[in-house]
XYZ file of N, CA, C and O in Angstrom:
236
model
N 126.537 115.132 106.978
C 126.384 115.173 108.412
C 127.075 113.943 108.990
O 126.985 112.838 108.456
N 127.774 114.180 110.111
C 128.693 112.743 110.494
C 128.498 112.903 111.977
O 128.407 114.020 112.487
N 128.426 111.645 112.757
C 127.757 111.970 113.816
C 129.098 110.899 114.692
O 129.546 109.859 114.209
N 129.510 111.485 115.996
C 130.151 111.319 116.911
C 130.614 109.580 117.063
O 131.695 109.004 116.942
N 128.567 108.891 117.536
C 128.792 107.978 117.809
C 127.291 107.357 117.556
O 126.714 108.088 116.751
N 126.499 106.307 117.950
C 125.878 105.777 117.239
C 124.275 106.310 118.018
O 123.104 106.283 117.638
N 125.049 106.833 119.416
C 123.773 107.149 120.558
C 123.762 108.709 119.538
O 122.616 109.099 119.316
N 124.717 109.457 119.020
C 124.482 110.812 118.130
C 123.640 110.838 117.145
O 122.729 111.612 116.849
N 124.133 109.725 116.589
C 123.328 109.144 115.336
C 121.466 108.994 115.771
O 120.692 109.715 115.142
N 121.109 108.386 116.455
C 119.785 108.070 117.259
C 119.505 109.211 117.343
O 118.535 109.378 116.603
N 119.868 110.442 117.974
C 119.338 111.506 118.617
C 119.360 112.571 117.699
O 119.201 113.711 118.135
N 119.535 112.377 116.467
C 119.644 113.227 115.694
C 120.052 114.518 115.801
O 119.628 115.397 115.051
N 120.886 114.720 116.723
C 120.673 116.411 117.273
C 119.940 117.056 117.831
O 119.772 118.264 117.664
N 119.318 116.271 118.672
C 117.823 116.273 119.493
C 116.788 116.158 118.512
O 115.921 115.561 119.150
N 116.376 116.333 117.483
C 115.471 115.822 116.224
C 115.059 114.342 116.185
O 114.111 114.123 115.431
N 115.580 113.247 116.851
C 115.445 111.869 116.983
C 114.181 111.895 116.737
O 113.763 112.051 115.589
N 113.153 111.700 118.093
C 111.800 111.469 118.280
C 111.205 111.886 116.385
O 111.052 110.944 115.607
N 110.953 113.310 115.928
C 110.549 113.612 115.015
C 111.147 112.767 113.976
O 110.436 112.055 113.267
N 112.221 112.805 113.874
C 112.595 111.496 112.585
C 112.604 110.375 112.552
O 112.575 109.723 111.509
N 112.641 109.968 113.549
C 112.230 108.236 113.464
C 110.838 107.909 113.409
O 110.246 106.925 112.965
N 110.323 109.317 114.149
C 108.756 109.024 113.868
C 108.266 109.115 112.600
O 107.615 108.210 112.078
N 108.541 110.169 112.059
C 108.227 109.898 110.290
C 108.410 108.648 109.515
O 107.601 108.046 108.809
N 110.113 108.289 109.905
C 110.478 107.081 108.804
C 109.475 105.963 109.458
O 108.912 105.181 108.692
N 109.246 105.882 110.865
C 107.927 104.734 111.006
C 107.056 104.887 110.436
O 106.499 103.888 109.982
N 106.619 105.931 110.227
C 104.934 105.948 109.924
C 105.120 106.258 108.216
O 104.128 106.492 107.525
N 106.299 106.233 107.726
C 106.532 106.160 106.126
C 106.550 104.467 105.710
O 106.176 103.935 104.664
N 107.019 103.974 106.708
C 107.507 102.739 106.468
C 106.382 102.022 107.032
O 106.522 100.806 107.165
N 105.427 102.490 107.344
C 104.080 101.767 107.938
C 103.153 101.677 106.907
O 102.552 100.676 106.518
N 103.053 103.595 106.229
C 102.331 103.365 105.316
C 102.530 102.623 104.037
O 101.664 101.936 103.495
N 104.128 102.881 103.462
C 104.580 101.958 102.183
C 104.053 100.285 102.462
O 103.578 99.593 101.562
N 104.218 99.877 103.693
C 103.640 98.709 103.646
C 102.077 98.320 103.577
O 101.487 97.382 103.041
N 101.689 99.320 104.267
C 100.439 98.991 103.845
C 99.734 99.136 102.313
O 98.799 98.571 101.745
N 100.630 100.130 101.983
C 100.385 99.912 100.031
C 100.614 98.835 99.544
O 100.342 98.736 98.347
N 101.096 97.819 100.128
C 101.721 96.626 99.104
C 100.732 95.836 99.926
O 99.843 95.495 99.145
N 100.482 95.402 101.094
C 99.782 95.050 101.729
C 98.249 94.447 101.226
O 97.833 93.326 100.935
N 97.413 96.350 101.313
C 96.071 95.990 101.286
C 95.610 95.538 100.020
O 94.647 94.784 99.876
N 96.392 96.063 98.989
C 95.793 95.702 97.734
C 95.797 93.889 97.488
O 94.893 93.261 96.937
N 97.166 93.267 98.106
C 97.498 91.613 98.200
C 96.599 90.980 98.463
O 96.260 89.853 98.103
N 95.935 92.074 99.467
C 95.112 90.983 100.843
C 93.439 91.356 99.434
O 92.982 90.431 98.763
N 93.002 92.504 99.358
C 92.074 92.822 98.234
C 91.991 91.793 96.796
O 91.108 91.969 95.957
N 92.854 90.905 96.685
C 92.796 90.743 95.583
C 92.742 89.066 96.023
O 91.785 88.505 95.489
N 93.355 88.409 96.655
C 93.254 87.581 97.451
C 91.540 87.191 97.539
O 91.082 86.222 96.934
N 90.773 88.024 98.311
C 89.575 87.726 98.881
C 88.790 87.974 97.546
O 87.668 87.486 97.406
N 89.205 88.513 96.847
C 88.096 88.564 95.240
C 88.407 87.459 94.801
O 87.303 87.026 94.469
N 89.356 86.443 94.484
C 89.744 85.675 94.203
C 89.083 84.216 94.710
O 88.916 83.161 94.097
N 88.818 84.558 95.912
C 87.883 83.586 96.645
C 86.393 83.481 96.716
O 85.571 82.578 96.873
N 86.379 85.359 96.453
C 84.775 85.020 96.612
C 84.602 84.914 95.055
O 83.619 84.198 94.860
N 85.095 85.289 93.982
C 85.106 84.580 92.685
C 84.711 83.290 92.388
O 83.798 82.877 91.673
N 85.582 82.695 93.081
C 85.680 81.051 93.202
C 84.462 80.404 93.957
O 83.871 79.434 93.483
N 84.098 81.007 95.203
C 83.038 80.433 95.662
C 81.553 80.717 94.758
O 80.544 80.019 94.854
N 81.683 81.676 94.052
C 80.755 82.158 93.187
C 80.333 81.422 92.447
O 79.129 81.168 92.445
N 81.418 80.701 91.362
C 81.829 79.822 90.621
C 80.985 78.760 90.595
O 80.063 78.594 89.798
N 81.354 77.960 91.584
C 81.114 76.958 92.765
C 79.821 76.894 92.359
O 79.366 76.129 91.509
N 78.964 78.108 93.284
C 77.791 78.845 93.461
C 77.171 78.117 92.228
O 76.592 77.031 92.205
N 77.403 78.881 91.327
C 76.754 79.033 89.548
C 76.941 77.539 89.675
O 75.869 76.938 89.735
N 77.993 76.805 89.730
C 77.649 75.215 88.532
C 76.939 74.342 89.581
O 76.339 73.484 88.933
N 76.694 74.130 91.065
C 75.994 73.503 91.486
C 74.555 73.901 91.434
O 73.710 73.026 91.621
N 74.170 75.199 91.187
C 72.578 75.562 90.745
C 72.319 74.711 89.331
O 71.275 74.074 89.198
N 73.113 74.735 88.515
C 73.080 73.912 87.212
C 72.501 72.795 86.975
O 72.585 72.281 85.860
């Protein structure tokens, strides 16, 4: 598919709206896959640590 000019390209053939809306919300969700688990593992990590903490000052 080869498109005129770059405003052709955008408008997909009037299809624009529908395809850019997908690749956003593809590209929203892929990030949030890499995302939540970072942020998940992060906060175990802390409350691990404060746990830690926790345990040797009861000691």
């Amino acid at each position: 598919m080869s498109f005129a000019s770059f405003a052709d390209f955008i408008a997909m053939g009037g299809h624009g709206p529908y395809v850019w809306l997908a690749y956003g919300i593809s590209a929203v969700v892929l990030g949030l896959n890499v995302l939540l688990p970072v942020l998940a593992h992060r906060r175990y990590i802390a409350d691990e640590a404060r746990r830690i903490r926790r345990e040797e000052a009861a000691q």
